[in-house]
Coordinates of C-alpha atoms and ligand atoms in Angstrom, one line a residue:
M1 CA -0.1 -0.2 -0.1
M2 CA 1.0 3.4 -0.2
K3 CA 2.9 5.4 2.3
M4 CA 1.0 7.6 3.6
N5 CA 1.5 10.8 5.1
H6 CA -1.4 11.7 7.0
F7 CA -1.9 10.4 10.1
V8 CA -3.5 12.6 13.1
I9 CA -4.3 11.5 16.1
G10 CA -6.7 12.9 19.0
T11 CA -6.1 12.6 22.9
A12 CA -9.1 12.3 24.7
G13 CA -9.7 12.0 29.2
H14 CA -10.4 14.1 31.7
I15 CA -8.6 17.0 32.8
D16 CA -5.0 17.2 34.6
H17 CA -4.7 13.9 33.0
G18 CA -1.3 14.5 31.5
K19 CA -3.2 14.5 27.8
T20 CA -0.5 18.3 27.1
N21 CA 2.2 16.6 28.6
L22 CA 1.9 13.4 27.0
V23 CA 2.0 15.0 23.6
K24 CA 4.9 17.3 24.4
A25 CA 6.9 14.9 25.8
L26 CA 6.0 13.4 22.6
T27 CA 6.5 15.7 20.1
G28 CA 8.4 18.7 22.8
I29 CA 5.3 21.2 21.6
D30 CA 4.1 22.7 24.2
T31 CA 0.3 23.0 22.7
D32 CA -1.6 25.5 25.7
R33 CA -0.4 28.7 23.6
L34 CA -2.1 30.7 25.0
A35 CA -1.8 32.8 27.8
E36 CA -4.7 31.7 30.1
E37 CA -3.9 28.4 29.7
K38 CA -0.6 28.6 30.3
K39 CA -0.9 30.5 34.0
R40 CA -3.8 27.8 34.8
G41 CA -2.5 25.6 33.4
I42 CA -5.3 24.0 31.7
S43 CA -6.2 23.5 28.3
I44 CA -9.2 25.6 26.8
N45 CA -8.6 25.0 23.1
L46 CA -7.5 23.3 20.7
G47 CA -3.8 22.5 20.7
F48 CA -2.0 20.9 17.0
A49 CA 1.2 19.8 16.9
H50 CA 3.1 17.6 15.0
L51 CA 5.9 14.6 15.0
H52 CA 8.1 13.0 12.5
L53 CA 8.0 9.2 13.7
T54 CA 10.3 8.4 11.3
P55 CA 12.3 10.2 8.8
D56 CA 8.9 9.6 5.9
R57 CA 6.2 10.1 8.6
V58 CA 4.9 12.4 10.7
V59 CA 1.5 12.7 12.2
S60 CA -0.8 15.3 13.4
F61 CA -2.4 15.7 16.9
I62 CA -4.7 17.0 17.5
D63 CA -4.9 18.4 21.7
V64 CA -8.0 18.7 23.1
P65 CA -9.3 20.4 26.7
G66 CA -10.2 18.3 29.5
H67 CA -12.5 20.2 31.4
E68 CA -16.4 20.2 31.1
R69 CA -16.7 22.9 30.4
F70 CA -14.6 23.2 27.4
V71 CA -16.7 19.5 25.3
R72 CA -17.5 21.6 22.6
N73 CA -13.6 22.5 21.8
M74 CA -13.0 19.3 22.2
L75 CA -16.0 18.2 19.6
A76 CA -14.3 20.1 16.8
G77 CA -11.4 18.8 17.4
A78 CA -12.4 15.1 17.3
A79 CA -14.2 15.3 13.9
G80 CA -11.9 14.3 11.1
V81 CA -9.0 12.2 13.5
D82 CA -8.2 7.9 12.6
A83 CA -6.9 7.4 16.1
V84 CA -7.2 8.3 19.7
L85 CA -4.9 8.1 22.6
L86 CA -7.9 7.9 26.0
V87 CA -5.9 9.1 28.4
V88 CA -6.3 7.6 32.0
A89 CA -4.1 9.2 34.7
G90 CA -2.9 6.1 36.7
D91 CA -2.8 7.8 40.3
D92 CA -6.9 9.5 39.6
G93 CA -8.6 6.4 37.7
I94 CA -11.6 7.3 35.5
K95 CA -13.1 10.3 35.4
P96 CA -15.8 12.4 34.2
Q97 CA -14.9 13.6 31.0
T98 CA -13.0 10.2 30.7
R99 CA -16.1 8.5 29.9
E100 CA -18.1 11.4 27.9
H101 CA -14.8 11.8 25.3
F102 CA -14.8 8.1 24.5
E103 CA -18.2 8.1 23.6
I104 CA -17.9 10.8 21.8
C105 CA -14.8 9.5 19.6
R106 CA -16.9 6.1 19.3
L107 CA -20.3 7.3 18.5
L108 CA -18.2 9.6 15.9
G109 CA -17.0 6.0 14.3
I110 CA -13.5 6.6 15.7
A111 CA -12.0 3.4 14.8
Q112 CA -9.1 3.0 16.8
G113 CA -6.8 4.1 19.4
I114 CA -4.6 3.4 23.0
V115 CA -5.4 3.3 26.2
V116 CA -2.4 5.4 27.5
I117 CA -1.8 4.5 31.8
T118 CA 0.1 8.8 32.3
K119 CA 2.0 9.7 35.6
S120 CA 3.2 5.9 35.6
D121 CA 6.1 7.8 38.0
L122 CA 2.8 7.9 40.5
P123 CA 1.7 4.8 42.8
E124 CA -1.3 3.9 40.4
K125 CA -4.7 3.4 42.0
P126 CA -5.6 -0.7 42.1
N127 CA -8.2 -2.6 39.3
L128 CA -7.7 1.0 37.2
E129 CA -7.0 -2.1 34.5
T130 CA -10.7 -3.5 35.0
E131 CA -12.3 -0.3 35.5
I132 CA -10.6 0.5 31.8
A133 CA -11.9 -2.8 30.5
E134 CA -15.8 -2.6 31.6
L135 CA -15.4 1.4 30.6
V136 CA -14.3 0.0 26.6
S137 CA -15.9 -3.0 26.5
G138 CA -17.6 -4.1 23.6
S139 CA -15.9 -0.5 21.6
F140 CA -13.7 -0.4 19.2
L141 CA -11.0 -0.3 21.8
E142 CA -11.8 -3.0 23.4
N143 CA -8.6 -5.2 22.7
C144 CA -6.5 -1.7 22.1
P145 CA -3.4 -2.1 23.4
I146 CA -2.7 -0.7 26.5
L147 CA 0.0 1.3 27.7
R148 CA 1.6 3.1 31.0
V149 CA 3.9 6.2 30.5
S150 CA 5.7 9.0 32.4
A151 CA 5.4 12.5 30.6
A152 CA 7.6 13.0 34.2
T153 CA 10.6 10.2 33.6
G154 CA 10.2 9.2 29.6
A155 CA 9.1 6.2 30.5
G156 CA 6.9 4.2 28.0
L157 CA 7.4 6.5 25.7
S158 CA 9.6 4.7 23.2
D159 CA 6.9 1.6 23.1
L160 CA 3.8 4.4 22.8
R161 CA 6.2 5.7 19.6
D162 CA 6.2 1.8 18.1
L163 CA 2.8 1.6 18.6
L164 CA 1.9 5.2 16.9
I165 CA 3.6 4.4 13.8
K166 CA 2.2 0.8 13.5
L167 CA -1.7 2.0 14.0
S168 CA -0.5 5.1 11.6
I169 CA 0.6 1.6 8.7
T170 CA -3.0 0.7 8.7
A171 CA -5.0 4.2 7.7
E172 CA -6.7 4.3 4.7
K173 CA -9.1 6.9 3.9
E174 CA -11.5 5.9 0.9
E175 CA -12.7 8.8 -1.9
S176 CA -14.6 11.6 -1.3
P177 CA -15.7 14.8 -1.9
L178 CA -13.2 17.7 -0.8
R179 CA -14.4 19.0 2.6
L180 CA -12.8 21.1 5.2
P181 CA -14.6 21.6 8.3
V182 CA -12.8 24.7 9.8
D183 CA -11.0 24.3 13.8
R184 CA -9.4 27.7 13.5
A185 CA -9.6 30.8 11.8
F186 CA -7.5 34.0 12.1
I187 CA -5.2 36.2 10.3
I188 CA -2.0 36.4 10.2
K189 CA 0.2 39.9 9.9
G190 CA 1.4 40.0 6.3
F191 CA -0.8 37.3 5.2
G192 CA -4.5 37.6 5.7
T193 CA -6.9 35.0 6.8
V194 CA -5.6 31.7 7.7
V195 CA -7.5 28.9 8.3
T196 CA -6.4 25.6 9.5
G197 CA -8.4 22.2 9.5
T198 CA -8.1 18.3 9.3
L199 CA -9.4 17.7 5.2
S200 CA -11.4 15.4 5.5
G201 CA -11.9 13.9 1.5
G202 CA -11.0 15.5 -2.2
R203 CA -7.1 17.2 -2.5
L204 CA -6.7 21.2 -2.6
N205 CA -4.5 22.9 -4.8
V206 CA -3.1 26.3 -4.8
G207 CA -4.9 28.4 -6.7
D208 CA -8.1 26.5 -6.1
T209 CA -11.2 28.1 -5.3
L210 CA -13.1 27.3 -2.1
Q211 CA -15.9 28.2 -1.2
N212 CA -18.4 28.4 2.2
G213 CA -20.9 25.9 1.8
I214 CA -23.4 27.3 4.1
S215 CA -22.9 31.5 2.6
A216 CA -21.8 30.5 -0.7
E217 CA -18.9 33.1 -0.7
T218 CA -16.3 32.1 -2.2
F219 CA -12.1 32.6 -1.6
R220 CA -9.5 31.4 -3.4
V221 CA -6.1 29.8 -2.1
R222 CA -3.1 32.0 -2.1
S223 CA -0.4 29.6 -0.3
L224 CA -0.8 26.1 1.7
Q225 CA 1.2 24.3 4.8
V226 CA 0.9 20.4 5.7
H227 CA 2.5 20.1 9.1
G228 CA 3.6 23.4 8.8
N229 CA 5.6 22.5 6.4
K230 CA 4.6 25.0 2.7
A231 CA 2.7 22.9 0.3
E232 CA 1.2 23.4 -3.6
T233 CA -1.0 20.5 -2.5
A234 CA -2.9 18.6 0.3
I235 CA -4.8 15.8 0.5
A236 CA -7.9 14.1 2.4
G237 CA -6.2 12.9 6.0
Q238 CA -4.1 15.9 6.2
R239 CA -4.1 17.9 8.6
V240 CA -3.6 22.0 6.7
A241 CA -3.0 25.2 6.6
V242 CA -4.7 28.0 4.1
N243 CA -4.2 31.5 3.1
F244 CA -6.7 32.9 1.7
A245 CA -6.4 36.1 -0.8
D246 CA -9.6 37.3 0.2
A247 CA -11.2 36.5 3.3
K248 CA -11.9 38.2 6.2
P249 CA -11.7 35.5 9.0
E250 CA -15.4 36.2 10.2
Q251 CA -15.9 34.3 6.8
V252 CA -14.9 31.5 7.3
M253 CA -14.5 31.4 10.9
R254 CA -14.3 27.6 13.0
G255 CA -17.3 25.4 12.1
S256 CA -17.5 26.8 8.6
M257 CA -17.2 24.1 5.7
L258 CA -15.2 24.7 3.0
I259 CA -16.4 23.0 0.3
Q260 CA -15.6 23.0 -4.4
P261 CA -18.2 25.3 -5.5
G262 CA -21.2 23.8 -5.5
S263 CA -20.6 20.2 -4.6
L264 CA -23.0 19.8 -1.4
Q265 CA -25.5 21.9 -0.5
P266 CA -26.0 23.0 2.3
H267 CA -29.7 21.2 4.9
S268 CA -31.9 22.2 7.2
E269 CA -34.2 19.1 7.8
L270 CA -32.0 16.2 8.1
L271 CA -33.9 11.9 8.7
I272 CA -30.8 10.2 11.6
E273 CA -30.1 7.3 13.6
I274 CA -30.3 8.0 16.4
E275 CA -27.7 5.9 19.4
L276 CA -28.9 6.5 22.7
L277 CA -26.2 6.8 25.5
P278 CA -26.6 4.0 28.8
S279 CA -26.3 6.8 31.1
A280 CA -29.0 9.2 28.5
R281 CA -32.5 9.5 30.6
A282 CA -35.5 7.8 28.3
L283 CA -35.5 10.4 25.2
S284 CA -38.5 11.4 22.9
D285 CA -39.5 14.1 21.5
V286 CA -36.9 17.6 22.2
D287 CA -37.4 21.3 21.0
E288 CA -34.3 22.6 21.9
I289 CA -30.8 20.4 20.9
L290 CA -27.4 21.2 19.7
I291 CA -25.8 19.1 17.2
Y292 CA -21.8 19.0 16.6
S293 CA -20.9 18.2 12.9
G294 CA -17.3 18.4 11.1
T295 CA -16.0 21.5 13.7
A296 CA -19.8 22.9 13.3
E297 CA -22.7 23.1 16.7
V298 CA -25.3 24.3 15.6
S299 CA -28.6 24.4 17.5
G300 CA -32.1 22.5 16.6
S301 CA -35.1 20.5 17.5
L302 CA -35.6 15.9 17.6
R303 CA -38.3 14.8 16.5
V304 CA -38.7 10.6 17.6
L305 CA -40.1 8.4 14.8
S306 CA -39.9 5.6 17.1
G307 CA -41.5 5.8 20.2
E308 CA -39.3 6.9 23.0
I309 CA -35.5 5.3 22.4
Q310 CA -34.3 3.5 25.4
P311 CA -30.8 3.9 26.8
G312 CA -28.5 2.3 25.7
K313 CA -30.4 1.8 22.5
L314 CA -30.9 2.6 18.5
G315 CA -33.9 4.5 17.1
F316 CA -34.7 7.2 15.0
A317 CA -35.2 10.6 13.9
R318 CA -36.2 14.0 12.2
L319 CA -33.7 17.0 12.8
L320 CA -35.0 19.7 12.2
L321 CA -31.7 22.4 12.2
K322 CA -31.9 26.1 13.0
E323 CA -29.1 27.1 11.0
K324 CA -28.2 24.5 7.9
L325 CA -25.7 22.2 7.8
V326 CA -23.2 20.5 4.9
T327 CA -23.0 17.2 5.8
V328 CA -23.6 13.9 3.5
P329 CA -25.4 10.4 4.6
E330 CA -23.4 8.5 6.4
D331 CA -22.0 11.6 8.2
R332 CA -21.4 11.1 12.8
L333 CA -23.2 13.9 14.0
I334 CA -23.6 14.3 18.2
L335 CA -26.3 15.2 20.2
R336 CA -26.2 17.0 23.6
L337 CA -28.8 18.9 25.5
P338 CA -27.9 21.9 27.3
A339 CA -28.4 23.4 30.5
P340 CA -26.3 21.5 32.0
V341 CA -24.7 20.8 28.8
R342 CA -24.3 16.8 28.6
T343 CA -24.0 14.9 25.2
I344 CA -26.9 12.0 25.1
A345 CA -26.5 10.4 22.0
G346 CA -24.9 9.9 18.2
G347 CA -26.9 10.0 14.6
R348 CA -25.6 9.1 11.4
V349 CA -27.2 10.9 8.5
L350 CA -29.5 8.5 6.7
E351 CA -31.1 11.2 4.6
L352 CA -30.6 15.1 3.7
S353 CA -33.6 17.3 3.5
P354 CA -36.0 13.7 3.5
T355 CA -39.5 14.3 2.0
K356 CA -42.6 15.5 3.8
Q357 CA -44.3 12.1 4.4
N358 CA -46.3 11.1 8.4
R359 CA -43.8 9.5 11.3
E360 CA -44.6 6.0 10.7
K361 CA -43.4 6.0 7.1
L362 CA -40.6 8.3 7.4
R363 CA -39.3 5.4 10.3
L364 CA -40.0 2.2 7.7
R365 CA -38.0 5.0 5.7
A366 CA -35.1 5.4 7.6
E367 CA -35.3 2.3 8.8
S368 CA -34.6 0.3 5.3
L369 CA -32.5 3.3 4.4
S370 CA -30.1 2.7 8.1
K371 CA -29.1 -1.0 6.4
M372 CA -28.5 -0.5 2.6
S373 CA -25.1 1.0 2.0
V374 CA -24.9 4.3 -0.3
A375 CA -24.2 2.7 -3.0
D376 CA -27.8 1.5 -2.0
R377 CA -29.4 4.1 -1.6
V378 CA -28.5 5.4 -4.8
S379 CA -29.7 2.6 -6.3
F380 CA -32.3 3.1 -4.4
Q381 CA -33.5 6.7 -5.4
V382 CA -32.9 6.0 -9.4
D383 CA -35.6 3.1 -9.0
Q384 CA -38.0 5.6 -7.6
A385 CA -36.9 8.2 -10.2
D386 CA -39.9 7.4 -12.9
T387 CA -37.7 9.9 -15.5
G388 CA -34.3 9.4 -14.8
I389 CA -32.3 11.5 -12.6
S390 CA -28.8 13.8 -12.8
L391 CA -25.9 12.5 -12.1
M392 CA -25.0 15.7 -10.4
E393 CA -28.1 15.9 -8.3
L394 CA -27.1 12.1 -6.1
A395 CA -23.9 13.2 -6.2
T396 CA -24.4 16.0 -4.4
K397 CA -26.8 14.3 -2.5
F398 CA -24.7 11.7 -1.5
G399 CA -22.1 12.4 -0.5
L400 CA -19.9 10.9 -3.3
T401 CA -17.2 12.4 -6.3
K402 CA -18.4 12.5 -9.5
F403 CA -15.9 9.8 -10.1
Q404 CA -18.0 7.6 -7.5
M405 CA -21.5 7.8 -9.6
A406 CA -20.1 7.9 -12.7
T407 CA -18.2 4.2 -11.4
L408 CA -21.9 3.5 -10.0
A409 CA -23.3 3.5 -12.9
K410 CA -21.5 2.1 -14.9
S411 CA -22.1 -0.9 -12.8
R412 CA -26.2 -0.8 -12.7
P413 CA -28.4 -1.5 -15.4
W414 CA -29.1 2.2 -15.8
I415 CA -29.4 3.7 -19.0
S416 CA -26.8 7.2 -19.4
A417 CA -26.8 10.2 -20.8
G418 CA -25.4 13.1 -20.4
D419 CA -25.9 14.2 -17.0
W420 CA -29.1 11.9 -16.7
I421 CA -29.7 8.2 -16.2
L422 CA -32.8 6.0 -16.1
E423 CA -32.9 2.7 -15.2
E424 CA -33.4 -0.3 -17.9
A425 CA -36.8 -1.7 -17.4
K426 CA -37.7 3.3 -16.6
A427 CA -36.6 3.4 -19.9
T428 CA -38.1 0.4 -21.7
Q429 CA -41.8 1.5 -19.5
I430 CA -41.1 5.2 -21.2
Q431 CA -40.4 3.4 -25.3
E432 CA -43.5 1.4 -25.0
Q433 CA -45.6 4.3 -23.2
W434 CA -44.1 6.0 -26.3
R435 CA -45.0 3.9 -29.4
K436 CA -48.8 3.6 -27.8
R437 CA -49.8 7.2 -27.8
L438 CA -48.5 7.7 -31.3
T439 CA -50.5 4.8 -32.5
D440 CA -53.5 6.0 -30.7
F441 CA -52.4 9.4 -32.1
H442 CA -51.7 7.9 -35.9
A443 CA -55.6 6.4 -34.9
Q444 CA -56.6 9.3 -34.3
H445 CA -55.2 11.8 -36.6
P446 CA -54.0 9.4 -39.3
L447 CA -53.4 13.3 -41.3
R448 CA -51.0 14.2 -39.1
L449 CA -47.3 13.3 -39.8
G450 CA -46.8 12.6 -36.4
M451 CA -46.5 14.0 -32.8
P452 CA -44.7 17.2 -31.9
R453 CA -41.6 16.0 -30.3
E454 CA -42.5 18.8 -27.1
E455 CA -45.8 17.4 -25.9
L456 CA -44.2 13.4 -26.9
R457 CA -41.4 14.1 -24.4
G458 CA -43.3 16.0 -22.0
K459 CA -40.6 16.6 -18.9
L460 CA -37.7 14.2 -19.5
P461 CA -34.2 16.2 -20.9
P462 CA -34.1 16.8 -24.6
E463 CA -30.0 14.2 -24.4
T464 CA -32.1 12.1 -23.3
F465 CA -35.4 11.8 -24.6
A466 CA -33.5 11.7 -28.1
R467 CA -31.9 8.7 -26.3
L468 CA -34.9 6.9 -26.2
L469 CA -35.5 7.8 -29.6
I470 CA -35.2 4.4 -31.3
S471 CA -36.2 2.4 -33.7
P472 CA -39.0 2.2 -34.1
L473 CA -39.7 5.5 -33.5
V474 CA -38.9 8.2 -36.0
L475 CA -38.4 11.4 -35.6
E476 CA -39.1 14.4 -38.4
Q477 CA -38.0 17.5 -38.0
D478 CA -39.7 18.4 -35.1
L479 CA -43.2 14.9 -35.1
V480 CA -42.1 12.0 -34.1
R481 CA -44.0 8.8 -35.3
L482 CA -44.1 5.8 -36.3
A483 CA -41.6 3.8 -38.4
S484 CA -44.9 2.3 -39.9
H485 CA -47.3 5.3 -40.6
R486 CA -47.8 6.4 -44.0
V487 CA -50.4 8.9 -44.7
Q488 CA -53.1 8.2 -46.6
L489 CA -56.3 9.7 -48.1
Q490 CA -59.6 8.6 -47.9
S491 CA -61.6 9.4 -50.9
P492 CA -64.2 12.1 -49.7
E493 CA -61.3 13.2 -47.9
T494 CA -59.3 13.5 -51.4
D495 CA -61.9 15.2 -52.8
A496 CA -62.2 18.1 -49.6
Q497 CA -59.0 18.6 -50.4
A498 CA -59.1 18.5 -54.0
K499 CA -62.0 20.9 -54.3
M500 CA -60.1 23.2 -51.0
E501 CA -57.1 23.6 -53.5
K502 CA -59.0 24.2 -55.8
S503 CA -60.4 27.4 -54.2
F504 CA -56.9 29.0 -53.4
E505 CA -56.2 28.3 -57.2
T506 CA -59.3 29.5 -58.7
A507 CA -59.4 32.9 -56.8
G508 CA -56.1 33.8 -57.6
L509 CA -54.6 36.7 -56.0
S510 CA -57.9 37.9 -54.1
V511 CA -58.6 34.7 -52.7
P512 CA -61.3 33.7 -50.6
S513 CA -60.6 33.3 -46.2
A514 CA -59.2 30.1 -44.9
D515 CA -62.2 29.7 -43.0
E516 CA -64.6 30.4 -45.7
V517 CA -62.7 27.9 -48.0
L518 CA -62.7 25.1 -44.4
Q519 CA -66.2 25.9 -44.2
K520 CA -66.8 24.8 -47.7
S521 CA -64.7 22.0 -48.1
G522 CA -67.6 19.7 -47.3
V523 CA -65.9 17.3 -44.2
S524 CA -65.4 18.2 -40.2
A525 CA -63.6 21.6 -39.5
A526 CA -61.4 19.4 -37.8
K527 CA -61.2 16.8 -41.0
A528 CA -60.5 20.2 -42.0
K529 CA -57.7 21.8 -40.8
E530 CA -56.1 18.9 -40.7
L531 CA -57.0 18.8 -44.6
L532 CA -55.0 22.6 -45.4
Q533 CA -51.9 21.9 -43.5
M534 CA -51.9 19.2 -45.0
L535 CA -51.6 21.5 -48.5
L536 CA -49.8 24.3 -46.1
K537 CA -47.2 21.2 -45.8
S538 CA -46.3 20.1 -49.0
R539 CA -45.9 23.8 -50.0
R540 CA -49.4 23.5 -53.0
V541 CA -50.9 26.4 -51.1
V542 CA -48.5 29.2 -48.6
K543 CA -49.7 31.2 -45.9
I544 CA -48.4 35.4 -46.7
G545 CA -50.1 36.1 -43.2
E546 CA -52.9 35.7 -40.2
G547 CA -56.2 34.4 -42.2
L548 CA -54.3 34.7 -46.2
I549 CA -53.3 31.7 -47.4
L550 CA -52.6 31.7 -51.5
H551 CA -52.1 29.3 -53.8
H552 CA -48.7 28.5 -55.2
S553 CA -49.6 29.0 -58.2
A554 CA -51.0 32.8 -58.1
L555 CA -48.0 33.3 -56.1
A556 CA -45.4 32.5 -58.2
T557 CA -46.9 33.7 -61.4
L558 CA -47.4 37.1 -59.0
K559 CA -44.2 37.1 -58.7
L560 CA -42.9 36.7 -62.8
S561 CA -44.7 39.8 -63.4
M562 CA -43.4 41.7 -61.0
Q563 CA -39.3 40.8 -61.9
A564 CA -41.1 41.6 -65.7
R565 CA -40.4 45.0 -63.5
K566 CA -36.7 45.5 -62.7
G567 CA -36.1 47.9 -61.4
K568 CA -39.1 50.1 -61.4
R569 CA -40.4 52.0 -58.4
F570 CA -43.9 52.3 -57.0
G571 CA -46.0 53.2 -54.4
V572 CA -48.8 50.5 -53.2
G573 CA -51.6 52.8 -55.2
E574 CA -49.9 51.4 -58.9
F575 CA -49.6 47.8 -57.4
K576 CA -53.5 47.9 -56.8
E577 CA -53.8 48.9 -60.6
W578 CA -50.8 46.0 -62.0
T579 CA -52.6 43.4 -60.2
G580 CA -56.4 44.6 -59.3
V581 CA -56.4 43.0 -55.9
S582 CA -57.8 45.3 -52.9
R583 CA -55.3 47.5 -50.2
K584 CA -56.7 44.0 -47.9
Y585 CA -54.1 42.3 -50.4
A586 CA -51.9 44.7 -51.6
I587 CA -49.9 45.2 -48.5
P588 CA -49.2 41.2 -47.0
L589 CA -48.3 41.1 -51.1
L590 CA -46.0 43.5 -51.0
E591 CA -44.7 42.4 -47.4
W592 CA -44.4 38.6 -48.8
L593 CA -42.5 39.8 -52.2
D594 CA -40.1 42.4 -49.9
R595 CA -39.7 38.6 -47.8
E596 CA -38.6 36.9 -50.9
R597 CA -36.6 40.0 -52.2
V598 CA -38.3 40.5 -55.3
T599 CA -38.8 44.3 -54.1
R600 CA -37.4 46.3 -51.6
R601 CA -39.3 49.6 -49.5
V602 CA -37.3 53.0 -50.9
G603 CA -38.8 55.1 -47.8
E604 CA -43.0 55.7 -49.0
S605 CA -42.6 54.0 -51.9
R606 CA -40.8 50.2 -53.7
E607 CA -38.3 49.8 -56.0
V608 CA -37.8 46.6 -58.2
I609 CA -35.3 44.8 -57.6
Ligands
LIG1 N1 3.1 12.9 37.9 C1 3.7 13.3 36.9 N2 2.6 14.4 36.6 C2 2.5 14.8 35.5 C3 3.1 13.5 34.5 N3 2.5 14.7 32.7 C4 1.8 15.8 33.4 N4 1.4 15.4 35.1 C5 0.5 16.8 35.3 O1 -0.8 16.9 35.7 C6 -0.9 17.6 35.1 C7 -2.1 17.8 34.0 O2 -1.2 17.9 33.2 P1 -1.4 18.7 31.7 O3 -0.9 17.8 30.7 O4 -2.1 19.8 32.0 O5 -3.1 17.5 31.8 P2 -4.4 18.2 30.4 O6 -5.7 17.9 31.2 O7 -4.9 16.4 30.3 O8 -4.1 18.1 29.1 C8 0.4 18.8 35.1 O9 0.2 19.7 36.8 C9 1.7 18.1 34.7 O10 2.9 19.0 36.1 C10 3.4 13.0 34.3 O11 3.8 12.2 33.6 N5 4.0 12.1 36.2
LIG2 MG1 -4.6 19.7 28.3

């Protein structure tokens, strides 16, 4: 496997258990940078450090504050962590934030970690290992290594380093759209605005444009740093610092989700699966709940879909957010209750902006979605789209890259046309319907060549429509017909049509109105109209103005007689004299001659060209 130089390790554990000192002992970096942190000796905000484990392997550390008041900062740090060091002070044992942080890591789906018993130079609390085993039983840390270290004496540090090397080799990232949840935003004098975060997908280059997923404002990446070194490119999983050419810190503050412009959408309603902590009370609807996603914290309300959720159990809910989140299915959320703030549950996003339906229907939907892979959910969606769906829309909705979407589409029985895909069976169904509609249409309108293309197309995008128009359907100009369809006149119709044509022909230039001809045709008005349409289509008669139709022979004669007067200037009066028509006919006829480039206007009069 490719060596991956982007492993992020987070600390977790109760205050004063030695997290910051451990990171300092490993990396030489004191993450308590704030003056207040130094003075009070506690971590308030996130701390960042990195360590060259081997000459070509750097790991990043995110040191989180342990104090219960700063759990929200811890949460911002824990998003995007590959492995956790669960720190327990040997002399103190498991404390409230040891539990809370551990639960948060578990609910966020962090897959691996190490339990580090710190302060091993001090006498150890009896039965500590049993206590720890109980806590992590059945979780991702159940069989993880437990190590004793002392930041004071350095004992155990080299073993810890060896373990970190092993852990970091197993890291593998799935492809996903670029997202950068911002954990810090600040100004560096002479540089401008810089943000930091763990790139959770994609690849970021100097010169790229990033978009704030909520405000939709865009910013240009002027420079990048990875592990404190200038870089041209940063890849998924790396801790990056991004310098923007044109952003103010408040436009990209902590909690912002930066994305490729337009690649994802913000949502204010989510369908989720909930895992309620064993320590929480049974959960029903909540009007005020805090939701943590990436580095963002928003508030909202919760509607439980499955009755009451019992402690330690799973259930389904609809989350209504006061501020939108840029999230995708399978993202993990942490749910906390305010006053006093406490972590009660984790959430797994099942669907973004679910369609409105009653609780029971939504619960059934959530239940089936919860058991499906993302690929299956995409298929499910395509199956339900009777006239197909846009690939881009699917990618955005399910948090897949265009490449992933295209690969998935290739493996399924879908017909694609440009950005549009349609299930094969649905396509066949549509073609069947078309065939049936055309058969009916031809039976009802035997004199019409075919059905207008737009009428048959309906809501299908033009590209897909064209793709589905296969034999025996024929598209001619803007009409669709069955290949077998021929317009064949029955005898009363032929007679009527001939009679109509004759009326026009004998009238010469002084034709009766089209309506009059239709009325005298001897067939029904609808049929007469169709017969006239056929005459027009074949150009036996020509429409030169509203309700004014002339026989082609009359127009040809007129053209010739005008062309014989080449170069002559004349007015409407003269034209009336030459042709014997009234003013009512003269004007449209002259305009027709202009269009045919036989005459042209010169001021008030005309000239034969
Ligand atoms: N004896 C001893 N004290 C330690 C050790 N590591 C940290 N401490 C002390 O424990 C206190 C809290 O350490 P700190 O790293 O800030 O803990 P944090 O709140 O978990 O980040 C400080 O007074 C440290 O000097 C250790 O290995 N041995
Ligand atoms: Mg600390």
